[in-house]
Every structure is written in C-alpha cells, then in structure tokens.
mmCIF file of C-alpha atoms in Angstrom:
data_model
loop_
_atom_site.group_PDB
_atom_site.id
_atom_site.type_symbol
_atom_site.label_atom_id
_atom_site.label_comp_id
_atom_site.label_asym_id
_atom_site.label_seq_id
_atom_site.Cartn_x
_atom_site.Cartn_y
_atom_site.Cartn_z
ATOM 1 C CA UNK A 1 -47.703 -49.113 180.894
ATOM 2 C CA UNK A 2 -45.557 -49.329 177.858
ATOM 3 C CA UNK A 3 -43.610 -52.473 177.023
ATOM 4 C CA UNK A 4 -45.313 -55.585 178.403
ATOM 5 C CA UNK A 5 -43.282 -58.609 178.647
ATOM 6 C CA UNK A 6 -44.147 -61.518 176.313
ATOM 7 C CA UNK A 7 -44.812 -63.780 179.234
ATOM 8 C CA UNK A 8 -47.602 -61.554 180.494
ATOM 9 C CA UNK A 9 -49.001 -60.662 177.031
ATOM 10 C CA UNK A 10 -52.155 -62.574 177.451
ATOM 11 C CA UNK A 11 -53.037 -60.454 180.452
ATOM 12 C CA UNK A 12 -55.916 -57.863 179.777
ATOM 13 C CA UNK A 13 -53.989 -54.604 180.562
ATOM 14 C CA UNK A 14 -54.963 -51.296 179.116
ATOM 15 C CA UNK A 15 -52.182 -48.792 178.141
ATOM 16 C CA UNK A 16 -52.369 -45.336 179.492
ATOM 17 C CA UNK A 17 -50.956 -43.687 176.558
ATOM 18 C CA UNK A 18 -48.924 -41.105 178.386
ATOM 19 C CA UNK A 19 -45.653 -41.167 180.532
ATOM 20 C CA UNK A 20 -46.945 -39.308 183.438
ATOM 21 C CA UNK A 21 -50.577 -40.786 183.394
ATOM 22 C CA UNK A 22 -49.419 -44.089 185.207
ATOM 23 C CA UNK A 23 -50.455 -44.480 188.825
ATOM 24 C CA UNK A 24 -47.964 -44.399 191.372
ATOM 25 C CA UNK A 25 -47.129 -47.751 192.461
ATOM 26 C CA UNK A 26 -43.824 -47.300 194.111
ATOM 27 C CA UNK A 27 -42.964 -47.851 197.708
ATOM 28 C CA UNK A 28 -40.781 -44.812 198.803
ATOM 29 C CA UNK A 29 -40.073 -46.179 202.189
ATOM 30 C CA UNK A 30 -36.409 -45.951 203.105
ATOM 31 C CA UNK A 31 -33.932 -47.189 205.697
ATOM 32 C CA UNK A 32 -30.838 -44.891 205.914
ATOM 33 C CA UNK A 33 -27.686 -45.833 207.609
ATOM 34 C CA UNK A 34 -24.630 -48.032 207.024
ATOM 35 C CA UNK A 35 -24.257 -50.892 204.662
ATOM 36 C CA UNK A 36 -25.430 -53.404 207.462
ATOM 37 C CA UNK A 37 -28.769 -51.257 208.214
ATOM 38 C CA UNK A 38 -30.364 -53.077 205.134
ATOM 39 C CA UNK A 39 -30.358 -56.391 206.882
ATOM 40 C CA UNK A 40 -30.825 -59.904 205.360
ATOM 41 C CA UNK A 41 -34.213 -58.783 203.689
ATOM 42 C CA UNK A 42 -32.614 -56.367 201.396
ATOM 43 C CA UNK A 43 -29.876 -58.787 200.478
ATOM 44 C CA UNK A 44 -32.352 -61.444 199.440
ATOM 45 C CA UNK A 45 -34.253 -58.761 197.473
ATOM 46 C CA UNK A 46 -31.212 -57.785 195.538
ATOM 47 C CA UNK A 47 -30.282 -61.529 194.636
ATOM 48 C CA UNK A 48 -33.830 -62.368 193.552
ATOM 49 C CA UNK A 49 -34.534 -59.285 191.624
ATOM 50 C CA UNK A 50 -36.154 -60.312 188.327
ATOM 51 C CA UNK A 51 -37.690 -63.548 189.610
ATOM 52 C CA UNK A 52 -40.116 -61.844 192.294
ATOM 53 C CA UNK A 53 -40.316 -58.237 190.932
ATOM 54 C CA UNK A 54 -43.409 -57.053 189.362
ATOM 55 C CA UNK A 55 -43.346 -58.141 185.694
ATOM 56 C CA UNK A 56 -44.754 -54.813 184.629
ATOM 57 C CA UNK A 57 -41.929 -53.029 186.386
ATOM 58 C CA UNK A 58 -38.988 -52.474 184.096
ATOM 59 C CA UNK A 59 -36.416 -51.983 183.071
ATOM 60 C CA UNK A 60 -37.338 -54.459 180.347
ATOM 61 C CA UNK A 61 -35.373 -56.600 178.017
ATOM 62 C CA UNK A 62 -35.980 -55.890 174.371
ATOM 63 C CA UNK A 63 -36.372 -59.523 173.517
ATOM 64 C CA UNK A 64 -38.821 -60.275 176.169
ATOM 65 C CA UNK A 65 -41.281 -57.631 174.940
ATOM 66 C CA UNK A 66 -44.182 -57.859 172.537
ATOM 67 C CA UNK A 67 -43.527 -54.512 170.891
ATOM 68 C CA UNK A 68 -40.927 -54.184 168.127
ATOM 69 C CA UNK A 69 -37.984 -51.670 168.475
ATOM 70 C CA UNK A 70 -39.750 -49.063 166.170
ATOM 71 C CA UNK A 71 -42.912 -49.125 168.122
ATOM 72 C CA UNK A 72 -41.003 -48.728 171.471
ATOM 73 C CA UNK A 73 -38.916 -45.979 170.092
ATOM 74 C CA UNK A 74 -42.124 -43.880 169.535
ATOM 75 C CA UNK A 75 -42.391 -43.229 173.112
ATOM 76 C CA UNK A 76 -38.712 -43.457 174.040
ATOM 77 C CA UNK A 77 -35.346 -41.979 173.219
ATOM 78 C CA UNK A 78 -33.429 -44.609 171.358
ATOM 79 C CA UNK A 79 -29.882 -44.632 172.349
ATOM 80 C CA UNK A 80 -28.894 -47.985 171.059
ATOM 81 C CA UNK A 81 -28.192 -50.115 174.287
ATOM 82 C CA UNK A 82 -31.103 -48.409 176.057
ATOM 83 C CA UNK A 83 -34.402 -47.056 175.059
ATOM 84 C CA UNK A 84 -35.465 -44.299 177.735
ATOM 85 C CA UNK A 85 -38.788 -42.340 178.200
ATOM 86 C CA UNK A 86 -38.305 -38.597 178.400
ATOM 87 C CA UNK A 87 -40.077 -36.715 181.337
ATOM 88 C CA UNK A 88 -42.225 -33.545 180.288
ATOM 89 C CA UNK A 89 -39.891 -30.607 180.144
ATOM 90 C CA UNK A 90 -36.685 -32.561 180.055
ATOM 91 C CA UNK A 91 -33.664 -31.390 178.111
ATOM 92 C CA UNK A 92 -30.840 -33.605 176.769
ATOM 93 C CA UNK A 93 -27.189 -33.116 177.446
ATOM 94 C CA UNK A 94 -24.843 -35.147 175.286
ATOM 95 C CA UNK A 95 -21.350 -36.049 176.775
ATOM 96 C CA UNK A 96 -18.783 -36.718 174.206
ATOM 97 C CA UNK A 97 -15.444 -38.715 174.812
ATOM 98 C CA UNK A 98 -12.105 -37.360 173.454
ATOM 99 C CA UNK A 99 -12.422 -39.345 170.208
ATOM 100 C CA UNK A 100 -15.852 -37.254 169.736
ATOM 101 C CA UNK A 101 -18.139 -40.133 170.061
ATOM 102 C CA UNK A 102 -21.046 -39.942 172.454
ATOM 103 C CA UNK A 103 -20.203 -41.214 175.938
ATOM 104 C CA UNK A 104 -23.547 -40.506 177.944
ATOM 105 C CA UNK A 105 -26.674 -38.862 177.550
ATOM 106 C CA UNK A 106 -28.158 -36.995 180.642
ATOM 107 C CA UNK A 107 -31.680 -35.822 181.127
ATOM 108 C CA UNK A 108 -31.908 -32.468 182.771
ATOM 109 C CA UNK A 109 -35.033 -31.560 184.745
ATOM 110 C CA UNK A 110 -36.122 -28.603 186.788
ATOM 111 C CA UNK A 111 -34.989 -30.710 189.929
ATOM 112 C CA UNK A 112 -31.813 -32.183 188.805
ATOM 113 C CA UNK A 113 -30.039 -34.385 186.354
ATOM 114 C CA UNK A 114 -30.816 -38.124 185.558
ATOM 115 C CA UNK A 115 -28.377 -40.483 183.535
ATOM 116 C CA UNK A 116 -29.388 -43.919 182.783
ATOM 117 C CA UNK A 117 -26.696 -46.299 181.201
ATOM 118 C CA UNK A 118 -26.481 -50.064 180.589
ATOM 119 C CA UNK A 119 -23.456 -52.360 181.297
ATOM 120 C CA UNK A 120 -22.382 -55.863 180.426
ATOM 121 C CA UNK A 121 -22.892 -58.294 183.199
ATOM 122 C CA UNK A 122 -22.890 -62.091 183.625
ATOM 123 C CA UNK A 123 -25.772 -64.272 183.401
ATOM 124 C CA UNK A 124 -26.316 -64.442 187.104
ATOM 125 C CA UNK A 125 -27.489 -61.462 188.961
ATOM 126 C CA UNK A 126 -25.392 -59.772 191.538
ATOM 127 C CA UNK A 127 -23.193 -57.167 189.786
ATOM 128 C CA UNK A 128 -25.013 -54.172 191.178
ATOM 129 C CA UNK A 129 -24.493 -55.297 194.650
ATOM 130 C CA UNK A 130 -20.659 -55.274 193.929
ATOM 131 C CA UNK A 131 -20.770 -52.125 192.014
ATOM 132 C CA UNK A 132 -22.626 -50.321 194.705
ATOM 133 C CA UNK A 133 -20.114 -51.487 197.233
ATOM 134 C CA UNK A 134 -17.398 -50.242 195.123
ATOM 135 C CA UNK A 135 -19.097 -46.510 194.678
ATOM 136 C CA UNK A 136 -19.519 -46.456 198.356
ATOM 137 C CA UNK A 137 -15.927 -46.997 199.034
ATOM 138 C CA UNK A 138 -15.066 -44.418 196.506
ATOM 139 C CA UNK A 139 -17.304 -41.748 197.762
ATOM 140 C CA UNK A 140 -16.107 -42.327 201.380
ATOM 141 C CA UNK A 141 -12.626 -42.166 200.337
ATOM 142 C CA UNK A 142 -13.479 -38.677 198.977
ATOM 143 C CA UNK A 143 -14.913 -37.751 202.467
ATOM 144 C CA UNK A 144 -18.449 -37.842 201.264
ATOM 145 C CA UNK A 145 -21.474 -39.123 203.353
ATOM 146 C CA UNK A 146 -22.802 -42.300 202.225
ATOM 147 C CA UNK A 147 -25.946 -44.223 203.134
ATOM 148 C CA UNK A 148 -27.683 -47.275 201.628
ATOM 149 C CA UNK A 149 -31.511 -46.944 201.278
ATOM 150 C CA UNK A 150 -34.102 -49.526 199.848
ATOM 151 C CA UNK A 151 -36.024 -48.713 196.676
ATOM 152 C CA UNK A 152 -38.389 -50.578 194.319
ATOM 153 C CA UNK A 153 -35.533 -52.611 193.044
ATOM 154 C CA UNK A 154 -33.511 -53.274 196.356
ATOM 155 C CA UNK A 155 -30.615 -51.201 197.373
ATOM 156 C CA UNK A 156 -30.061 -47.626 196.451
ATOM 157 C CA UNK A 157 -26.888 -45.692 197.130
ATOM 158 C CA UNK A 158 -27.167 -42.129 198.570
ATOM 159 C CA UNK A 159 -24.203 -39.861 198.595
ATOM 160 C CA UNK A 160 -23.861 -36.315 199.683
ATOM 161 C CA UNK A 161 -20.642 -34.662 198.178
ATOM 162 C CA UNK A 162 -19.116 -31.108 198.416
ATOM 163 C CA UNK A 163 -20.494 -30.314 195.063
ATOM 164 C CA UNK A 164 -23.867 -32.188 194.702
ATOM 165 C CA UNK A 165 -26.331 -34.852 196.176
ATOM 166 C CA UNK A 166 -26.031 -38.174 194.414
ATOM 167 C CA UNK A 167 -28.143 -41.399 194.252
ATOM 168 C CA UNK A 168 -27.391 -44.456 192.441
ATOM 169 C CA UNK A 169 -29.995 -46.870 191.398
ATOM 170 C CA UNK A 170 -28.992 -50.220 189.979
ATOM 171 C CA UNK A 171 -30.706 -53.070 188.353
ATOM 172 C CA UNK A 172 -29.428 -56.678 187.546
ATOM 173 C CA UNK A 173 -30.863 -58.087 184.220
ATOM 174 C CA UNK A 174 -29.844 -60.990 182.009
ATOM 175 C CA UNK A 175 -26.204 -60.385 180.904
ATOM 176 C CA UNK A 176 -26.851 -56.509 181.471
ATOM 177 C CA UNK A 177 -27.015 -54.125 184.448
ATOM 178 C CA UNK A 178 -28.681 -50.878 184.167
ATOM 179 C CA UNK A 179 -27.273 -47.842 186.592
ATOM 180 C CA UNK A 180 -29.331 -44.716 187.006
ATOM 181 C CA UNK A 181 -27.403 -41.860 188.498
ATOM 182 C CA UNK A 182 -29.351 -38.851 189.959
ATOM 183 C CA UNK A 183 -27.427 -35.452 190.743
ATOM 184 C CA UNK A 184 -28.876 -32.304 192.177
ATOM 185 C CA UNK A 185 -28.472 -29.538 194.874
ATOM 186 C CA UNK A 186 -28.755 -30.470 198.540
ATOM 187 C CA UNK A 187 -31.975 -32.466 199.302
ATOM 188 C CA UNK A 188 -32.792 -32.879 195.503
ATOM 189 C CA UNK A 189 -32.110 -36.791 195.609
ATOM 190 C CA UNK A 190 -33.959 -37.592 198.949
ATOM 191 C CA UNK A 191 -36.101 -40.866 198.955
ATOM 192 C CA UNK A 192 -39.324 -38.904 198.626
ATOM 193 C CA UNK A 193 -38.078 -36.010 196.288
ATOM 194 C CA UNK A 194 -39.645 -35.069 192.821
ATOM 195 C CA UNK A 195 -36.488 -35.903 191.078
ATOM 196 C CA UNK A 196 -36.336 -39.477 192.528
ATOM 197 C CA UNK A 197 -39.879 -40.210 191.566
ATOM 198 C CA UNK A 198 -39.255 -38.951 188.124
ATOM 199 C CA UNK A 199 -36.085 -41.217 187.763
ATOM 200 C CA UNK A 200 -37.985 -44.329 189.002
ATOM 201 C CA UNK A 201 -40.683 -43.748 186.551
ATOM 202 C CA UNK A 202 -38.247 -43.296 183.675
ATOM 203 C CA UNK A 203 -36.213 -46.510 184.852
ATOM 204 C CA UNK A 204 -39.354 -48.456 185.284
ATOM 205 C CA UNK A 205 -40.187 -47.956 181.550
ATOM 206 C CA UNK A 206 -36.458 -48.180 180.276
ATOM 207 C CA UNK A 207 -35.884 -50.854 177.597
ATOM 208 C CA UNK A 208 -32.443 -52.613 177.375
ATOM 209 C CA UNK A 209 -30.958 -53.994 174.251
ATOM 210 C CA UNK A 210 -27.987 -55.967 175.250
ATOM 211 C CA UNK A 211 -27.187 -57.144 171.679
ATOM 212 C CA UNK A 212 -25.278 -60.527 170.893
ATOM 213 C CA UNK A 213 -21.578 -58.960 170.888
ATOM 214 C CA UNK A 214 -19.382 -60.079 173.635
ATOM 215 C CA UNK A 215 -18.325 -57.446 176.072
ATOM 216 C CA UNK A 216 -16.176 -57.590 179.249
ATOM 217 C CA UNK A 217 -18.114 -57.389 182.421
ATOM 218 C CA UNK A 218 -18.885 -53.816 183.611
ATOM 219 C CA UNK A 219 -18.111 -52.481 180.189
ATOM 220 C CA UNK A 220 -20.616 -49.740 179.111
ATOM 221 C CA UNK A 221 -22.854 -50.942 176.397
ATOM 222 C CA UNK A 222 -22.526 -48.692 173.128
ATOM 223 C CA UNK A 223 -24.530 -45.320 173.045
ATOM 224 C CA UNK A 224 -25.900 -44.636 169.778
ATOM 225 C CA UNK A 225 -27.659 -41.399 169.049
ATOM 226 C CA UNK A 226 -30.712 -41.117 166.823
ATOM 227 C CA UNK A 227 -30.246 -39.286 163.433
ATOM 228 C CA UNK A 228 -32.177 -36.299 164.640
ATOM 229 C CA UNK A 229 -30.215 -35.910 167.755
ATOM 230 C CA UNK A 230 -26.967 -36.386 165.802
ATOM 231 C CA UNK A 231 -28.050 -33.645 163.385
ATOM 232 C CA UNK A 232 -28.908 -31.173 166.115
ATOM 233 C CA UNK A 233 -25.601 -31.873 167.861
ATOM 234 C CA UNK A 234 -23.686 -31.474 164.610
ATOM 235 C CA UNK A 235 -25.470 -28.073 164.002
ATOM 236 C CA UNK A 236 -24.719 -27.126 167.623
ATOM 237 C CA UNK A 237 -21.111 -27.736 167.020
ATOM 238 C CA UNK A 238 -20.930 -26.047 163.794
ATOM 239 C CA UNK A 239 -22.501 -22.973 165.281
ATOM 240 C CA UNK A 240 -19.680 -23.020 168.069
ATOM 241 C CA UNK A 241 -17.055 -23.438 165.482
ATOM 242 C CA UNK A 242 -18.458 -20.506 163.417
ATOM 243 C CA UNK A 243 -18.543 -18.328 166.499
ATOM 244 C CA UNK A 244 -15.111 -19.226 167.371
ATOM 245 C CA UNK A 245 -13.717 -18.302 163.995
ATOM 246 C CA UNK A 246 -15.713 -14.840 163.763
ATOM 247 C CA UNK A 247 -13.966 -14.229 167.249
ATOM 248 C CA UNK A 248 -10.631 -14.978 165.884
ATOM 249 C CA UNK A 249 -10.914 -13.021 162.689
ATOM 250 C CA UNK A 250 -12.686 -10.042 164.063
ATOM 251 C CA UNK A 251 -10.585 -6.855 163.596
ATOM 252 C CA UNK A 252 -9.038 -5.762 166.769
ATOM 253 C CA UNK A 253 -9.459 -2.198 167.801
ATOM 254 C CA UNK A 254 -6.261 -0.235 167.571
ATOM 255 C CA UNK A 255 -4.700 0.883 170.788
ATOM 256 C CA UNK A 256 -4.462 4.699 171.160
ATOM 257 C CA UNK A 257 -1.139 6.174 169.770
ATOM 258 C CA UNK A 258 1.047 8.474 172.024
ATOM 259 C CA UNK A 259 0.562 12.103 171.026
ATOM 260 C CA UNK A 260 3.806 13.464 172.389
ATOM 261 C CA UNK A 261 6.512 11.089 171.189
ATOM 262 C CA UNK A 262 7.004 8.299 168.681
ATOM 263 C CA UNK A 263 8.860 5.076 168.658
ATOM 264 C CA UNK A 264 12.431 4.976 167.280
ATOM 265 C CA UNK A 265 12.544 4.127 163.593
ATOM 266 C CA UNK A 266 14.699 1.043 164.383
ATOM 267 C CA UNK A 267 12.183 -0.015 167.096
ATOM 268 C CA UNK A 268 9.115 -2.180 166.386
ATOM 269 C CA UNK A 269 6.173 -2.338 168.397
ATOM 270 C CA UNK A 270 5.047 -5.881 169.391
ATOM 271 C CA UNK A 271 1.609 -6.809 168.285
ATOM 272 C CA UNK A 272 -0.725 -9.256 170.080
ATOM 273 C CA UNK A 273 -1.702 -12.337 168.027
ATOM 274 C CA UNK A 274 -5.358 -13.784 168.057
ATOM 275 C CA UNK A 275 -6.220 -15.432 171.347
ATOM 276 C CA UNK A 276 -6.873 -18.946 171.286
ATOM 277 C CA UNK A 277 -10.299 -19.691 172.365
ATOM 278 C CA UNK A 278 -11.113 -21.969 175.337
ATOM 279 C CA UNK A 279 -11.848 -25.509 174.204
ATOM 280 C CA UNK A 280 -15.382 -26.181 173.484
ATOM 281 C CA UNK A 281 -17.440 -28.033 176.279
ATOM 282 C CA UNK A 282 -18.153 -31.686 175.935
ATOM 283 C CA UNK A 283 -21.583 -30.894 176.946
ATOM 284 C CA UNK A 284 -23.883 -29.898 174.034
ATOM 285 C CA UNK A 285 -27.343 -29.012 175.692
ATOM 286 C CA UNK A 286 -30.256 -29.629 173.347
ATOM 287 C CA UNK A 287 -33.842 -28.869 173.840
ATOM 288 C CA UNK A 288 -35.914 -31.833 174.732
#
C-alpha cells in the first residue's frame, strides 16, 4: 500500500504498485437502524480512531509518511489539502464558487460520485461524531430516511433522499477531519455496493496536508488544483465562452415577409435582440 507511516517504516512491507491490486481487507458488515443502534462499541471505536486503527489504513497525515509530496503525487491527485488516488475510469468534476475559485473536486465513476474533502478540526478527535449528528438532523428535516452503519473507521451515515442515495464517511485526524461523500441512484451506496468499496479504497490511501495556517473548526481546508488540471479547466471555459460568443453573433434568419401588404411607412417593425445565453455550469467535466 502506498504511503507508509514513519512509525512503521521498519516493517518489511512490499508495495503492490497499483491502486486496485491491494487485497480487500475491509469488514463490510453493517448495522442499520437509528442512532442508538450502534451501541457503545461503535461509540468507543469513534473516539479511539487513530489509536487502534490499522496503521496501514489511511487517511494519512503528510507529516507521518516516509514519502515526500512529489513522490505521493505520482500516484495521487494533489489538491493541496488532500492527495487522492483516482480509481480506474474515474472522471473529475471541478465545482467552482461564485468567485471562480475551486470549491470541490468530485470523482465520477460508473456507479456514482465520490467527493473527499478535509476540514480543520481540534487536536482531540470527535468532530466527525458531531458532524454526523448534524447531517442526520438536516437530512431528517428534509424528510429523508437516515440510518447509521458501521464501516472501517466507525460510524457512517446512510441517507435516502428524493434525488439520490447518499453515504457520508468521516475520519478524525490530528487537527483535521476528512469527509467522504458518496452519491448515486437508489441502492448505489449500500454497504456492500461497488461504489462504497471503491470509495473506501480511495479514502484508505488518501493523504491530508493540514498545513500550519490557523483555520476555524469545521472550515474546509483549501483546494488547490494541479497546473495540468487548471490548464484543462481554463481551456474548457474558453471553449464555452467562444461557443457562446458564436451563438450570440451568428446571423439570424430573416422572418418571411408578408406578400399581400406592407407595414405603413411610419411604423417600425420591432426586432428581437440577441438572447442572453444561460449562465455556464459551475461543473466542468474533465476526462480522468
């Protein structure tokens, strides 16, 4: 597995050299139900995550790894605060905010969409537990069905909305929290589904760079696009702008003139100006 922690560097562990060549080591058992269905075992697992978790199971802190950033970026997409491995066949969608800066990067697979983001957190764990409770309350207020299930890192939130099925996976680290959001059609985010397995594989090899700058708790850590992805995005936006300009300046077909009568000399015929194109989507899809 990529990204060994420094404290386990002395172990004799061979790298597989490929993302999907790692053996499946996850326990996919689940316990659906209300928040109380998890019991004290899951609550204890949440609070001790990072202490009792498999040291070879990420997300990893960049400062804990033997490899430098450039080496890690050879097998992952470097987004500044997170370095995320891409599954085979995955495509990227970049979501921009109103200021035109990258807000989120989604990985689109044949089974659904995966979004991994890092947030500022206190030194002590427990933020994910609070965030999961807030998410459950919000989903229920929207009349969505919500259940808590157990995954490799503890509690996972499963929501069924009118538009999509959702699963939220959270992991607490030192001064950071990673949240992985899965979205897909009905049944796509079931505990044993291909989308969930892919997302867990991705999350297990994700690297977090918290940085040293102060951030308020729960603030998203900055997303920085690689130069190549920025160039692709700029080219796509330029192409959209050119197509919109061509549509705006294209000559309009003249309407047929009446054959039996003409408009009075003192009456002008109104002409329709160019229609304003719809605003461009904030989602720029790029081939992965």
